[in-house]
Coordinates of C-alpha atoms and ligand atoms in Angstrom, one line a residue:
X225 CA 81.9 135.9 -34.0
X226 CA 83.7 133.2 -32.8
X227 CA 82.5 131.8 -28.9
X228 CA 84.0 129.1 -27.3
X229 CA 81.4 128.2 -24.1
X230 CA 82.7 126.0 -21.4
X231 CA 79.6 124.1 -19.3
X232 CA 77.6 121.5 -21.5
X233 CA 74.8 122.4 -18.9
X234 CA 71.9 124.0 -18.3
X235 CA 72.9 127.2 -18.8
X236 CA 76.1 126.5 -21.1
X237 CA 74.3 124.5 -23.8
X238 CA 71.2 126.4 -24.0
X239 CA 74.0 129.8 -24.0
X240 CA 75.6 128.2 -27.0
X241 CA 73.1 126.9 -29.2
X242 CA 71.0 130.4 -28.4
X243 CA 74.0 132.7 -29.9
X244 CA 75.0 129.4 -32.8
X245 CA 71.0 130.0 -33.7
X246 CA 71.9 134.0 -34.6
X247 CA 74.8 133.3 -36.9
X248 CA 77.7 133.1 -34.5
X249 CA 80.8 130.2 -34.3
X250 CA 80.0 128.1 -31.3
X251 CA 82.2 126.3 -29.4
X252 CA 81.4 124.0 -26.6
X253 CA 84.4 122.5 -24.0
X254 CA 82.8 120.1 -21.5
X255 CA 85.3 117.9 -19.5
X256 CA 82.2 115.0 -19.2
X257 CA 83.5 112.6 -22.5
X258 CA 80.0 110.5 -21.8
X259 CA 77.9 114.1 -21.8
X260 CA 79.8 115.1 -25.3
X261 CA 79.7 111.9 -27.1
X262 CA 76.0 111.6 -27.0
X263 CA 76.1 115.8 -27.8
X264 CA 78.0 115.0 -30.8
X265 CA 75.6 112.3 -31.6
X266 CA 73.5 113.8 -31.9
X267 CA 71.6 113.3 -28.0
X268 CA 70.3 116.1 -25.5
X269 CA 71.6 115.2 -22.5
X270 CA 69.1 117.5 -20.0
X271 CA 65.7 118.2 -20.8
X272 CA 64.4 121.6 -21.8
X273 CA 61.4 122.8 -24.4
X274 CA 63.0 124.3 -27.6
X275 CA 66.4 123.2 -27.5
X276 CA 67.5 120.1 -29.5
X277 CA 66.0 121.3 -32.3
X278 CA 68.1 123.7 -32.0
X279 CA 70.8 122.2 -31.3
X280 CA 70.1 119.5 -34.4
X281 CA 69.7 122.6 -37.2
X282 CA 72.6 124.8 -35.6
X283 CA 75.1 121.7 -35.4
X284 CA 74.2 120.8 -39.4
X285 CA 75.2 124.4 -40.0
X286 CA 78.4 123.9 -38.6
X287 CA 77.8 127.1 -36.2
X288 CA 77.7 124.4 -33.1
X289 CA 80.6 122.1 -32.4
X290 CA 81.7 120.0 -28.8
X291 CA 84.9 119.1 -27.7
X292 CA 86.9 117.7 -24.5
X293 CA 89.9 119.5 -25.8
X294 CA 90.9 122.0 -23.7
X295 CA 93.5 123.8 -26.6
X296 CA 91.6 123.3 -29.5
X297 CA 88.7 125.0 -27.4
X298 CA 90.6 128.6 -25.8
X299 CA 91.7 128.7 -29.4
X300 CA 88.5 129.4 -30.9
X301 CA 87.2 132.1 -29.7
X302 CA 88.2 135.7 -28.8
X303 CA 85.1 135.3 -26.3
X304 CA 85.0 133.0 -23.5
X305 CA 82.0 132.7 -21.4
X306 CA 82.2 129.9 -18.5
X307 CA 79.6 128.6 -17.9
X308 CA 80.0 125.5 -15.3
X309 CA 78.6 124.4 -11.9
X310 CA 79.4 126.1 -9.3
X311 CA 77.8 124.3 -6.3
X312 CA 77.4 124.0 -2.5
X313 CA 80.2 123.8 -0.3
X314 CA 80.1 121.8 2.9
X315 CA 79.4 125.6 4.5
X316 CA 76.9 126.7 2.3
X317 CA 79.1 129.1 -0.1
X318 CA 79.9 129.0 -3.5
X319 CA 82.9 126.1 -4.6
X320 CA 84.6 128.4 -7.4
X321 CA 87.1 125.0 -7.7
X322 CA 85.4 124.9 -11.5
X323 CA 85.4 128.9 -13.0
X324 CA 88.3 128.7 -11.0
X325 CA 90.1 125.7 -13.7
X326 CA 88.8 127.1 -16.5
X327 CA 90.6 130.0 -15.6
X328 CA 93.8 128.4 -15.5
X329 CA 93.2 126.4 -18.6
X330 CA 92.3 130.0 -20.3
X331 CA 96.4 130.5 -18.7
X332 CA 97.9 127.4 -20.2
X333 CA 96.3 128.5 -23.9
X334 CA 95.9 132.0 -24.6
X335 CA 97.2 132.6 -27.0
X336 CA 96.5 136.4 -28.1
X337 CA 93.7 138.6 -26.4
X338 CA 90.7 136.5 -24.8
X339 CA 87.4 138.4 -23.1
X340 CA 87.0 136.0 -20.2
X341 CA 82.6 135.9 -20.1
X342 CA 81.6 134.3 -16.0
X343 CA 78.2 133.6 -16.6
X344 CA 78.3 130.9 -13.6
X345 CA 76.8 132.3 -10.4
X346 CA 80.0 133.8 -8.7
X347 CA 79.9 135.1 -5.6
X348 CA 81.5 139.3 -5.3
X349 CA 85.3 139.0 -6.2
X350 CA 85.2 136.4 -8.7
X351 CA 86.3 138.3 -10.9
X352 CA 89.2 138.9 -9.2
X353 CA 90.4 135.5 -8.8
X354 CA 89.9 134.8 -12.3
X355 CA 92.1 137.9 -13.0
X356 CA 94.6 136.3 -11.5
X357 CA 94.2 132.7 -12.4
X358 CA 94.2 133.8 -15.9
X359 CA 97.8 136.2 -15.0
X360 CA 99.0 132.6 -13.3
X361 CA 99.5 130.7 -16.0
X362 CA 101.0 133.9 -18.0
X363 CA 103.5 134.6 -16.4
X364 CA 104.4 130.8 -15.9
X365 CA 104.3 131.2 -19.5
X366 CA 106.6 134.3 -19.3
X367 CA 103.5 135.3 -22.1
X368 CA 102.0 139.0 -21.3
X369 CA 99.0 138.6 -23.7
X370 CA 96.6 141.2 -22.7
X371 CA 93.2 139.8 -21.3
X372 CA 89.5 140.8 -19.8
X373 CA 87.5 139.7 -17.9
X374 CA 83.9 140.2 -17.6
X375 CA 80.1 139.5 -15.4
X376 CA 77.1 138.1 -17.0
X377 CA 75.5 136.9 -15.0
X378 CA 72.3 135.0 -16.7
X379 CA 68.9 135.1 -15.2
X380 CA 67.4 131.5 -17.6
X381 CA 64.5 129.6 -15.4
X382 CA 64.7 125.8 -16.4
X383 CA 61.8 125.1 -18.9
X384 CA 61.8 128.2 -20.7
X385 CA 65.1 128.5 -20.4
X386 CA 65.7 129.9 -24.9
X387 CA 62.6 132.2 -24.8
X388 CA 64.7 133.0 -21.5
X389 CA 67.0 133.8 -23.4
X390 CA 66.2 135.0 -26.3
X391 CA 63.3 137.1 -25.3
X392 CA 65.5 138.1 -21.7
X393 CA 64.8 140.9 -19.7
X394 CA 67.8 142.5 -19.0
X395 CA 71.7 141.6 -20.5
X396 CA 74.0 143.1 -17.2
X397 CA 77.4 143.4 -18.0
X398 CA 79.9 143.9 -15.9
X399 CA 82.7 145.2 -16.9
X400 CA 86.0 147.5 -16.5
X401 CA 86.6 148.0 -20.2
X402 CA 85.3 149.5 -23.4
X403 CA 87.0 147.2 -25.7
X404 CA 85.2 144.4 -25.0
X405 CA 81.9 145.7 -24.3
X406 CA 81.2 146.5 -27.3
X407 CA 82.6 143.1 -28.2
X408 CA 79.7 141.8 -26.0
X409 CA 77.3 144.4 -27.6
X410 CA 77.7 143.3 -31.2
X411 CA 77.3 139.5 -30.0
X412 CA 74.0 140.2 -28.0
X413 CA 72.2 142.7 -30.5
X414 CA 70.6 140.4 -32.2
X415 CA 68.5 139.7 -28.8
X416 CA 68.6 143.9 -28.2
X417 CA 67.0 145.2 -31.7
X418 CA 63.5 145.6 -30.2
X419 CA 64.5 147.6 -28.0
X420 CA 68.4 148.3 -25.4
X421 CA 67.9 145.1 -22.6
X422 CA 71.6 145.9 -21.7
X423 CA 72.3 147.0 -18.4
X424 CA 76.3 147.9 -17.9
X425 CA 77.7 148.5 -14.2
X426 CA 81.5 147.8 -12.3
X427 CA 82.3 144.1 -11.8
X428 CA 81.4 143.7 -8.6
X429 CA 78.0 145.0 -9.0
X430 CA 77.0 142.7 -12.2
X431 CA 78.2 139.7 -9.9
X432 CA 75.8 141.0 -6.2
X433 CA 73.0 141.2 -9.2
X434 CA 73.0 137.4 -9.7
X435 CA 72.4 136.8 -6.1
X436 CA 70.3 139.8 -5.2
X437 CA 67.9 138.9 -8.0
X438 CA 67.5 135.1 -7.1
X439 CA 67.2 136.2 -3.1
X440 CA 64.3 138.8 -4.0
X441 CA 62.5 136.0 -5.7
X442 CA 62.9 133.1 -2.9
X443 CA 62.6 136.0 0.0
X444 CA 58.2 136.8 -2.3
X445 CA 58.3 132.8 -2.2
X446 CA 59.3 132.3 1.3
X447 CA 56.6 135.6 2.6
X448 CA 54.0 133.7 0.7
X449 CA 54.1 130.3 2.6
X450 CA 54.2 131.7 5.1
X451 CA 51.7 133.9 5.0
X452 CA 50.0 130.2 3.8
X453 CA 51.1 129.1 7.1
X454 CA 49.5 131.3 8.9
X455 CA 45.6 131.1 6.7
X456 CA 45.8 128.3 8.1
X457 CA 45.5 129.2 11.8
X458 CA 43.7 131.7 11.4
X459 CA 41.1 130.3 8.7
X460 CA 42.0 132.2 5.7
X461 CA 42.6 131.2 2.4
X462 CA 45.8 132.2 0.9
X463 CA 44.7 131.7 -2.7
X464 CA 42.2 134.8 -1.9
X465 CA 45.0 136.4 -0.5
X466 CA 48.0 136.0 -3.3
X467 CA 45.3 137.9 -5.8
X468 CA 44.2 140.5 -3.2
X469 CA 48.0 141.6 -2.6
X470 CA 49.4 140.4 -6.0
X471 CA 46.8 142.9 -7.7
X472 CA 48.9 145.8 -6.3
X473 CA 51.0 146.9 -9.2
X474 CA 54.4 147.5 -6.3
X475 CA 53.5 143.7 -5.1
X476 CA 52.5 141.7 -9.0
X477 CA 51.6 138.8 -9.3
X478 CA 54.5 137.3 -10.4
X479 CA 56.4 134.6 -8.1
X480 CA 53.7 135.1 -5.1
X481 CA 52.1 131.4 -5.2
X482 CA 52.6 129.2 -2.4
X483 CA 53.5 125.6 -2.5
X484 CA 55.8 122.5 -1.0
X485 CA 58.6 124.8 -1.1
X486 CA 61.2 126.1 -3.6
X487 CA 63.8 123.8 -4.7
X488 CA 66.4 123.7 -8.5
X489 CA 69.5 124.1 -8.5
X490 CA 69.4 127.9 -7.4
X491 CA 67.0 129.7 -5.3
X492 CA 68.6 126.9 -2.3
X493 CA 72.1 127.5 -2.9
X494 CA 72.5 131.1 -4.0
X495 CA 70.3 132.5 -1.2
X496 CA 72.5 129.9 1.5
X497 CA 75.8 131.5 -0.7
X498 CA 74.8 135.0 0.0
X499 CA 74.0 134.4 3.7
X500 CA 77.4 133.4 3.1
X501 CA 79.3 136.1 0.6
X502 CA 77.4 138.4 4.1
X503 CA 78.8 136.3 6.8
X504 CA 82.6 136.8 5.7
X505 CA 82.5 140.9 5.6
X506 CA 81.4 140.6 9.1
X507 CA 77.0 141.1 8.0
X508 CA 74.3 139.0 10.1
X509 CA 72.3 138.7 6.6
X510 CA 68.7 138.4 9.0
X511 CA 66.1 138.4 6.3
X512 CA 67.9 136.2 3.7
X513 CA 68.2 133.7 6.5
X514 CA 64.8 133.7 7.5
X515 CA 64.0 132.7 3.7
X516 CA 66.1 129.9 4.1
X517 CA 64.5 128.5 7.0
X518 CA 61.3 129.7 6.2
X519 CA 61.9 127.2 3.1
X520 CA 63.4 124.4 5.0
X521 CA 60.3 123.6 6.9
X522 CA 58.0 123.8 3.7
X523 CA 59.7 120.9 2.0
X524 CA 58.7 119.1 5.4
X525 CA 54.5 121.1 4.7
X526 CA 53.4 118.3 3.2
X527 CA 54.2 114.7 4.8
X528 CA 53.4 116.8 8.1
X529 CA 50.0 117.1 6.1
X530 CA 49.8 113.4 5.7
X531 CA 51.4 111.6 9.0
X532 CA 48.8 114.3 10.7
X533 CA 46.2 111.9 8.7
X534 CA 47.3 108.9 9.3
X535 CA 47.8 110.0 13.2
X536 CA 51.4 109.7 13.1
X537 CA 51.1 106.2 12.3
X538 CA 52.5 105.0 8.2
X539 CA 54.4 102.1 7.6
X540 CA 52.6 100.6 5.3
X541 CA 50.7 103.2 4.2
X542 CA 51.0 103.4 0.0
X543 CA 51.2 106.8 -1.2
X544 CA 50.3 108.3 -5.3
X545 CA 53.2 110.6 -6.0
X546 CA 53.0 113.0 -8.9
X547 CA 55.0 115.3 -9.9
X548 CA 59.7 114.6 -8.7
X549 CA 61.0 117.5 -11.0
X550 CA 61.0 120.6 -8.7
X551 CA 59.1 122.4 -11.1
X552 CA 57.1 121.0 -15.0
X553 CA 58.8 121.2 -18.1
X554 CA 62.2 120.1 -16.7
X555 CA 64.0 117.1 -15.5
X556 CA 65.9 118.6 -12.7
X557 CA 65.6 117.0 -9.5
X558 CA 68.0 118.8 -8.5
X559 CA 66.1 119.9 -4.3
X560 CA 63.2 119.5 -5.7
X561 CA 60.6 119.3 -2.8
X562 CA 59.6 115.5 -3.7
X563 CA 63.1 114.5 -2.7
X564 CA 62.5 115.8 0.6
X565 CA 58.6 114.4 1.4
X566 CA 59.9 110.6 -0.5
X567 CA 62.5 111.1 2.0
X568 CA 60.4 111.7 5.2
X569 CA 57.7 109.1 3.5
X570 CA 60.0 106.1 3.7
X571 CA 62.2 107.5 6.9
X572 CA 58.1 107.1 8.2
X573 CA 57.4 102.7 6.9
X574 CA 55.3 103.9 3.6
X575 CA 56.5 103.1 0.1
X576 CA 56.3 105.1 -3.0
X577 CA 54.1 104.8 -6.5
X578 CA 55.6 107.8 -8.0
X579 CA 54.4 109.7 -11.7
X580 CA 56.7 112.8 -13.5
X581 CA 56.1 113.5 -17.5
X582 CA 60.0 114.1 -17.4
X583 CA 62.3 113.3 -14.8
X584 CA 61.5 108.9 -13.6
X585 CA 65.5 108.1 -14.9
X586 CA 66.7 111.3 -13.0
X587 CA 64.8 110.1 -10.0
X588 CA 65.4 105.8 -11.0
X589 CA 69.5 107.1 -11.0
X590 CA 68.9 109.2 -7.9
X591 CA 67.4 106.6 -6.1
X592 CA 68.0 103.0 -8.1
X593 CA 65.9 100.4 -7.1
X594 CA 64.4 99.8 -3.5
X595 CA 61.7 98.7 -2.5
X596 CA 59.5 101.9 -1.7
X597 CA 59.8 103.3 -4.6
X598 CA 57.5 102.0 -7.7
X599 CA 58.3 103.8 -11.2
X600 CA 54.3 103.9 -12.8
X601 CA 54.8 104.7 -16.7
X602 CA 51.3 106.7 -15.7
X603 CA 49.3 109.3 -13.8
X604 CA 46.5 106.7 -13.1
X605 CA 48.8 103.1 -12.5
X606 CA 50.8 105.6 -9.5
X607 CA 46.5 105.5 -8.3
X608 CA 46.5 102.3 -8.4
X609 CA 46.1 100.3 -4.4
X610 CA 47.6 104.2 -2.7
X611 CA 46.6 105.2 0.0
X612 CA 46.9 108.5 -1.0
X613 CA 47.5 110.7 -3.1
X614 CA 50.1 113.9 -3.2
X615 CA 50.7 116.4 -5.3
X616 CA 54.2 118.3 -5.8
X617 CA 54.8 119.7 -8.9
X618 CA 51.9 121.3 -11.3
X619 CA 52.7 120.0 -14.5
X620 CA 49.8 121.4 -17.1
X621 CA 49.0 117.2 -17.0
X622 CA 47.9 116.7 -13.2
X623 CA 45.7 121.1 -13.9
X624 CA 42.4 118.9 -14.9
X625 CA 42.9 114.6 -14.0
X626 CA 39.9 112.0 -14.1
X627 CA 38.5 112.5 -9.7
X628 CA 36.3 109.7 -11.0
X629 CA 38.9 107.5 -11.4
X630 CA 41.1 109.0 -8.5
X631 CA 38.3 108.7 -6.3
X632 CA 37.0 105.3 -7.3
X633 CA 41.1 104.2 -7.5
X634 CA 42.8 105.1 -3.6
X635 CA 41.8 103.3 -0.5
X636 CA 41.1 106.4 1.5
X637 CA 39.3 109.8 -0.7
X638 CA 42.0 111.8 0.1
X639 CA 44.0 114.3 -2.2
X640 CA 47.0 116.0 -0.4
X641 CA 47.7 118.8 -3.4
X642 CA 51.4 120.7 -2.3
X643 CA 50.7 123.7 -5.3
X644 CA 46.5 124.6 -4.8
X645 CA 46.5 123.3 -8.4
X646 CA 42.0 122.6 -7.9
X647 CA 39.4 125.0 -6.0
X648 CA 37.8 122.8 -3.7
X649 CA 35.1 122.2 -5.1
X650 CA 36.2 120.9 -7.7
X651 CA 37.0 117.5 -5.8
X652 CA 33.7 117.9 -2.7
X653 CA 32.2 117.0 -6.2
X654 CA 33.5 113.2 -6.2
X655 CA 33.4 113.3 -2.4
X656 CA 37.5 114.1 -2.5
X657 CA 39.3 115.3 0.7
X658 CA 41.9 118.3 -0.2
X659 CA 44.3 119.4 1.6
X660 CA 46.0 122.3 -0.1
X661 CA 48.7 124.8 1.0
X662 CA 47.4 127.6 3.1
X663 CA 43.5 127.3 2.4
X664 CA 40.9 125.9 4.8
X665 CA 39.9 126.4 8.2
X666 CA 41.7 124.0 10.1
X667 CA 46.0 124.2 11.1
X668 CA 46.1 121.5 8.7
X669 CA 44.6 123.2 5.7
X670 CA 41.6 120.7 4.6
X671 CA 40.1 122.6 2.3
Ligands
NAD252 N1 70.4 125.6 -13.8 C1 69.8 127.5 -14.3 O1 68.6 127.6 -14.6 C2 70.9 127.9 -13.9 C3 71.1 129.5 -14.7 C4 71.9 130.9 -14.4 C5 72.4 130.7 -13.3 N2 73.5 129.3 -13.4 C6 74.3 129.1 -12.8 O2 75.1 129.0 -13.9 C7 76.8 128.1 -13.2 C8 76.0 126.2 -14.6 O3 75.1 126.2 -14.6 P1 73.8 124.2 -15.0 O4 73.2 124.5 -14.0 O5 74.3 124.3 -16.4 O6 75.1 124.5 -15.1 P2 74.8 122.3 -14.7 O7 75.7 121.4 -13.6 O8 73.8 121.6 -15.8 O9 76.7 121.8 -15.8 C9 77.7 122.8 -15.7 C10 78.9 121.8 -16.9 O10 80.2 122.0 -16.6 C11 80.5 121.3 -16.7 N3 82.0 121.8 -16.4 C12 82.8 121.4 -14.2 N4 83.8 121.9 -15.0 C13 84.5 121.8 -15.8 C14 85.8 122.5 -17.1 N5 86.6 122.2 -15.8 N6 85.4 122.7 -18.4 C15 84.7 122.2 -18.7 N7 83.2 122.2 -18.1 C16 83.4 122.3 -17.8 C17 80.0 120.1 -16.4 O11 81.4 118.7 -16.6 C18 78.7 119.5 -16.8 O12 78.2 119.4 -18.2 C19 76.3 127.8 -12.0 O13 77.8 129.2 -12.3 C20 74.1 128.5 -12.2 O14 73.8 128.8 -10.3 C21 72.4 128.0 -13.9
UPG253 O1 55.4 131.5 -7.3 C1 56.5 130.7 -7.4 C2 58.2 130.6 -8.0 C3 58.4 129.5 -8.2 N1 58.3 129.0 -6.6 C4 59.1 127.8 -7.4 O2 61.0 128.4 -6.9 C5 61.2 127.4 -7.4 C6 62.5 128.1 -8.7 O3 61.5 127.9 -9.7 P1 61.4 128.8 -11.0 O4 62.3 130.7 -10.7 O5 60.6 129.0 -12.0 O6 62.9 128.0 -11.9 P2 64.2 128.3 -11.7 O7 65.3 127.6 -13.2 O8 64.9 127.3 -10.9 O9 65.2 129.2 -11.9 C7 65.7 130.3 -11.1 O10 66.9 129.8 -10.9 C8 67.3 130.6 -11.9 C9 69.4 130.4 -11.3 O11 69.2 131.4 -11.0 C10 67.2 132.2 -12.8 O12 68.5 132.5 -13.7 C11 66.1 132.0 -12.8 O13 66.0 133.5 -12.9 C12 65.5 131.5 -11.4 O14 64.4 132.2 -11.5 C13 60.4 125.6 -7.9 O15 60.4 124.9 -7.6 C14 59.2 126.6 -8.0 O16 58.1 125.6 -7.8 C15 57.5 128.6 -5.8 O17 57.3 127.5 -5.6 N2 56.8 129.5 -6.0

């Protein structure tokens, strides 16, 4: 089937590549000329495991192509996927300007039936706005083409995006059109063969389903972080508690890892946006607001621990930092906990020597050259001349470091672990002092 995708970010590019992989003819359109130029030259603008291979072989096979030409994009597919950004507005609500811009473009150039499919995460009621924007352009042109608007939210996780798209837990489709439903069933058939993963519903429920899923996951994390903070003050070990509660299938082991807060382009913005949606309809979403404020505080917890260790005097201290990306297997730094930590440290006069397996370029792009940030080529280099080590991201290569080297390279033998990667005895053997999250016998969680 001929498919157009607007937006070549994490969602647009992964969707385009995976749909082309199973045989569809996909044209991806983006307004960012530099990005399209790079894609045309075979360069992938983001780090996502497995993506480069699929893009290159589908481009070679002629099933995936890229353009900045809106008219060509609208003409190409009967299915028009919108996968552009919906960043937070000043008040935290979702900014829909990119979504409505695409809707207007579709109305401006469509020459027959189209299904406009919203894959971006958008507040309830957006499909009505998309429909109105398309219709307004058709009215302006004096045309009466038939079209449907569908909500088809995306649930992929960065770092595992290909796997998530190829083997989805569910494919949510919100539609009031049988014709659109049949077309979506056909598009997703290759991903739906082993069992029926498609969940059809009305459009508003589909839009809310996406926010509910992210808000539920963020709630689990903030809940565990709250338990971790309590455990520190009560002399309990949150890792034991995690295993103790996870074994109950009603709770489960997923998404109950405590840490230095959740980041990324989705949880922070979607929890906020849902809370703003709630207040827009006169409902005070107390739980959502609490999830957000627990996370805000949690992102400062590592700094508090380091500052407490140095008795509030961080001026001139050098902190080795392992992990910059908001999670492993991505170079994405959006809302990363490492950013809160670095900014807190800089304000206190400390210097950071950082290493991340993938996010160095992105860090350089965000912060530029500054005297208090040194980007190091390896995790070992980051330790040289540093006072202490802090870990923000649970990359695999940080799981079994050479502790002897860590102990000898640091001026003070202290490790602050924001992801609870180690068992305390492992570090004890090397006389390393270990501060983790929610594990320990004092309120600053020295294990
Ligand atoms: N990143 C994720 O893991 C993820 C997962 C599920 C859902 N989502 C949601 O999907 C949406 C897209 O997220 P993303 O992370 O892929 O965003 P992104 O910022 O990585 O990419 C968005 C792309 O859209 C392009 N764009 C903007 N206006 C355009 C227009 N008028 N026409 C064509 N292209 C245009 C931008 O240039 C950019 O390349 C958001 O609503 C997000 O919340 C993201
Ligand atoms: O037990 C856990 C699990 C995750 N995190 C943190 O939560 C954040 C988000 O992680 P994850 O959900 O794995 O990454 P995302 O790529 O942001 O994916 C989320 O956001 C996407 C965009 O909406 C959705 O599509 C996905 O289903 C949803 O998991 C990261 O900072 C993680 O470190 C924890 O602190 N503890």
